[in-house]
GROMACS .gro file of C-alpha atoms in nm:
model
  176
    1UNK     CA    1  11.585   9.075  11.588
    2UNK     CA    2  11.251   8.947  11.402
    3UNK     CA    3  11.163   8.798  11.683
    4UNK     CA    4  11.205   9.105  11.911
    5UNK     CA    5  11.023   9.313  11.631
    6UNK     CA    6  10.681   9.064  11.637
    7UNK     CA    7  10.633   9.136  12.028
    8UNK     CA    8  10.672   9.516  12.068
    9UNK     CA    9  10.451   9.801  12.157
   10UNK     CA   10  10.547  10.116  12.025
   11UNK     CA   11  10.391  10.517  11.986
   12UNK     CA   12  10.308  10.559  11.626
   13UNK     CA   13  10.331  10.927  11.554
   14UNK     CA   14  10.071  10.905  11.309
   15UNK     CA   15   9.827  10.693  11.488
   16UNK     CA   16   9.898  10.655  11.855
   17UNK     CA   17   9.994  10.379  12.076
   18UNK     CA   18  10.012  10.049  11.879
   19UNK     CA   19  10.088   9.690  11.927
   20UNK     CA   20  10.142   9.535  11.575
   21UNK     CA   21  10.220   9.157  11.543
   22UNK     CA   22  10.256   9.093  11.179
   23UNK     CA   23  10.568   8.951  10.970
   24UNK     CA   24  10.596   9.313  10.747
   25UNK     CA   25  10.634   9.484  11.103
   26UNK     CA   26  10.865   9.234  11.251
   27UNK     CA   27  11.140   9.191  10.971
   28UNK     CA   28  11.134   9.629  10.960
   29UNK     CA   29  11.076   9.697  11.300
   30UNK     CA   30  11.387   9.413  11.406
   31UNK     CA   31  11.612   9.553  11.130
   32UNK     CA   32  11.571   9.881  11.310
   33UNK     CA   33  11.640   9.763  11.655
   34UNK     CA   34  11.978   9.584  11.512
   35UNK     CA   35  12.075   9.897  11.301
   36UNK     CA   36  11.984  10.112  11.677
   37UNK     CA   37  12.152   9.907  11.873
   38UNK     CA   38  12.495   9.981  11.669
   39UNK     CA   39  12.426  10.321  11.676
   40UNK     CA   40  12.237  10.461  11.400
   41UNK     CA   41  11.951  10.642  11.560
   42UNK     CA   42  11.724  10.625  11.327
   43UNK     CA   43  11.337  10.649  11.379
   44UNK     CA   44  11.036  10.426  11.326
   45UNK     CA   45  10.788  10.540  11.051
   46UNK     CA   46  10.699  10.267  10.869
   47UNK     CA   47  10.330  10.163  10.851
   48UNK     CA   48  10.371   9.786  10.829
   49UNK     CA   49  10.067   9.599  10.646
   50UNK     CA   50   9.910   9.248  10.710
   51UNK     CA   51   9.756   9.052  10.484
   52UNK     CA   52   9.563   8.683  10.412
   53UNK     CA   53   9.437   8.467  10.200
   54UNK     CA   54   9.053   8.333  10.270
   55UNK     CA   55   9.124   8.046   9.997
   56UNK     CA   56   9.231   8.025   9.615
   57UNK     CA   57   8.959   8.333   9.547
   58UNK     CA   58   8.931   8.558   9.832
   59UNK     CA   59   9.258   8.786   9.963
   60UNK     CA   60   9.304   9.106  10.209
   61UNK     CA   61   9.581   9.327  10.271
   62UNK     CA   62   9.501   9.568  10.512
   63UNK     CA   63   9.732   9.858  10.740
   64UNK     CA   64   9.668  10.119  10.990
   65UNK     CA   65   9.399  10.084  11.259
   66UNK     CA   66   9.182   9.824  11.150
   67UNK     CA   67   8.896   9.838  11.412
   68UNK     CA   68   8.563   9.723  11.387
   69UNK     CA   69   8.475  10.004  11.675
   70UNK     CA   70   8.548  10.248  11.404
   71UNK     CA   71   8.311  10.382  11.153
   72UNK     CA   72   8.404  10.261  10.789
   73UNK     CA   73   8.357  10.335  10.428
   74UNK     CA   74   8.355  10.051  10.160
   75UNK     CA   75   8.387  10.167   9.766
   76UNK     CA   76   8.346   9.809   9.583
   77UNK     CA   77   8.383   9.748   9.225
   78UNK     CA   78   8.360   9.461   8.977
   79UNK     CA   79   8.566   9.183   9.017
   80UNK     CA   80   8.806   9.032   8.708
   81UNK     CA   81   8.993   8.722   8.712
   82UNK     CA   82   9.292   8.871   8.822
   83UNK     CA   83   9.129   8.993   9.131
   84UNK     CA   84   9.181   8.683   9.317
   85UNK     CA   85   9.494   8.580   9.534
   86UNK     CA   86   9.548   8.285   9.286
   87UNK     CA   87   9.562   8.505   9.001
   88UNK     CA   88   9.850   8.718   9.173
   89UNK     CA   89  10.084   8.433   9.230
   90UNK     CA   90  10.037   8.256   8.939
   91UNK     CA   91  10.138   8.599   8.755
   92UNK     CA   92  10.440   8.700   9.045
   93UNK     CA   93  10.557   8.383   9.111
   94UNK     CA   94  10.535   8.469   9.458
   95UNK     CA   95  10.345   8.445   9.792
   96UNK     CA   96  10.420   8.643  10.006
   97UNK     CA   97  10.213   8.980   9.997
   98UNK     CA   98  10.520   9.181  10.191
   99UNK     CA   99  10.801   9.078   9.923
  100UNK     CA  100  10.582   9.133   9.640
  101UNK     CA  101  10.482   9.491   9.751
  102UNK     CA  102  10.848   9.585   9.740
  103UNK     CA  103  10.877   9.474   9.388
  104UNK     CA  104  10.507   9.666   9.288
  105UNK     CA  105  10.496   9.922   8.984
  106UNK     CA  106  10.356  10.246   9.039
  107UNK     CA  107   9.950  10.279   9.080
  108UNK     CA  108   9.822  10.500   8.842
  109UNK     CA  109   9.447  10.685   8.950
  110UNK     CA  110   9.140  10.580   8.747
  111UNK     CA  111   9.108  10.722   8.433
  112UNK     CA  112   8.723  10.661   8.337
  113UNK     CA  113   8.460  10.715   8.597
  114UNK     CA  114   8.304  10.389   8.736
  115UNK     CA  115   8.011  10.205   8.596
  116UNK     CA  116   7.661  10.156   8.731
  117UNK     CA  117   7.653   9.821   8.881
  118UNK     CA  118   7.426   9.570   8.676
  119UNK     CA  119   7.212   9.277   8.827
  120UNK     CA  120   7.419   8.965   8.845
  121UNK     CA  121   7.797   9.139   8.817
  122UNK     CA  122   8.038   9.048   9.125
  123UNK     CA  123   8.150   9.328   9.270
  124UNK     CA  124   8.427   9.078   9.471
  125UNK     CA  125   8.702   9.374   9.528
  126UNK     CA  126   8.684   9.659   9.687
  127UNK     CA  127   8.875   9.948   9.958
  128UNK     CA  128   8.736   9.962  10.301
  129UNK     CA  129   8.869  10.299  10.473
  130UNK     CA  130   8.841  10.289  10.888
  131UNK     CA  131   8.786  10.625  11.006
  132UNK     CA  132   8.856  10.830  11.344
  133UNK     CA  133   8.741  11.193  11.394
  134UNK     CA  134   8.651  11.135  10.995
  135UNK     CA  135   9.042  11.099  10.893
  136UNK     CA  136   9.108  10.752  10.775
  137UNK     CA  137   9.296  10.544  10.967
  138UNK     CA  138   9.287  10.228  10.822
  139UNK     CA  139   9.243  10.045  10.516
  140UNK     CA  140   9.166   9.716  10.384
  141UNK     CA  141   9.222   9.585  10.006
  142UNK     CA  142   8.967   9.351   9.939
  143UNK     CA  143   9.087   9.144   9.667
  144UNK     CA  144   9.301   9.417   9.566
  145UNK     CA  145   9.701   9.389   9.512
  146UNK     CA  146  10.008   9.593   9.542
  147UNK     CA  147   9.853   9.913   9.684
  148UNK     CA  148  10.016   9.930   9.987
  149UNK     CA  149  10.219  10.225   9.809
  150UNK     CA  150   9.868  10.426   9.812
  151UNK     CA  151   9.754  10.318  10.136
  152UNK     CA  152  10.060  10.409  10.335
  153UNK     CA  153  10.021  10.771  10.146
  154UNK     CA  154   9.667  10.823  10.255
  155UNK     CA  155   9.735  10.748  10.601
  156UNK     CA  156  10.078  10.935  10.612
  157UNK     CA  157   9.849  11.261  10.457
  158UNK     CA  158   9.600  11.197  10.773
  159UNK     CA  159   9.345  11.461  10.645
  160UNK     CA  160   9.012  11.441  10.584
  161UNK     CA  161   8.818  11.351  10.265
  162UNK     CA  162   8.468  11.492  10.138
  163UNK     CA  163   8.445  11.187   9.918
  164UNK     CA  164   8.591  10.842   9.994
  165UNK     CA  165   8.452  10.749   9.629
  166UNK     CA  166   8.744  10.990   9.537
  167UNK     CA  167   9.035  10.850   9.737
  168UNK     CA  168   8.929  10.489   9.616
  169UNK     CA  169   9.023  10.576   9.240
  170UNK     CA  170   9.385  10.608   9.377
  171UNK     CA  171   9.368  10.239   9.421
  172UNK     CA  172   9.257  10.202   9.065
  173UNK     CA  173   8.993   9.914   9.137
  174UNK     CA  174   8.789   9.991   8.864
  175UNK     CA  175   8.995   9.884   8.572
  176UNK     CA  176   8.937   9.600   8.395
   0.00000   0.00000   0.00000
């Protein structure tokens, strides 16, 4: 069934008519089909996520409509040493984005505001919301891991925001 999972096009209640090839949407979308196809009936809402690594220092995980058609937001903060997909295996032991999601703690919000950016600081991570009709649709993590949790919420509450700046401290990015 994994295969028949990484070739389907299916109506996305929350999104519209999608075509998804990515392993997270394969292995869930397959283990559907099987449990369907003994009876069980059960419906699709899982939002799978995709994600890569650009090299030792650079990593994405990104769900939803991720369109460059679509107008986007990007709230970018300073990066750490931890921010880097290196970092997140050396400290899981694992490397594969999908598994280690499913073993994630919780995401608590930003406590502190954010601080003015200074000349020279790398502000390497970041949330980039996609937006349709100005309700996101899509997000990527730039150099941000095991947030999927909050992503999948934002697009399951499909409303819109008056400040993106807000819905980024969900993801937490600016802790140190």
């Amino acid at each position: 069934c994994l295969q028949a999972g990484d070739c389907t096009c299916f109506y996305d209640t929350q999104l519209g008519r999608r075509r998804v090839e990515h392993h997270d949407h394969a292995v869930v979308s397959g283990r559907l089909a099987g449990e369907n196809m003994t009876g069980a009936g059960k419906p699709y809402w899982h939002q799978s996520m995709f994600w890569s690594d650009l090299g030792p220092d650079v990593g994405y995980e990104a769900i939803g409509i991720v369109d460059a058609a679509l107008p986007t937001v990007g709230v970018f903060a300073k990066a750490t040493d931890k921010d880097t997909p290196k970092a997140v295996v050396t400290a899981t032991d694992e490397g594969n984005r999908a598994k280690m999601e499913a073993k994630a703690p919780p995401v608590q919000p930003a406590k502190k505001p954010p601080t003015a950016p200074k000349d020279g600081e790398d502000y390497g991570k970041g949330v980039i919301f996609y937006l349709r009709d100005d309700i996101v649709v899509g997000i990527v993590l730039w150099n941000v891991f095991n947030r999927m949790s909050v992503a999948r919420q934002v697009l399951k509450d499909g409303k819109k925001y008056k400040d993106l700046n807000e819905v980024a401290k969900l993801f937490n990015i600016h802790e140190e």
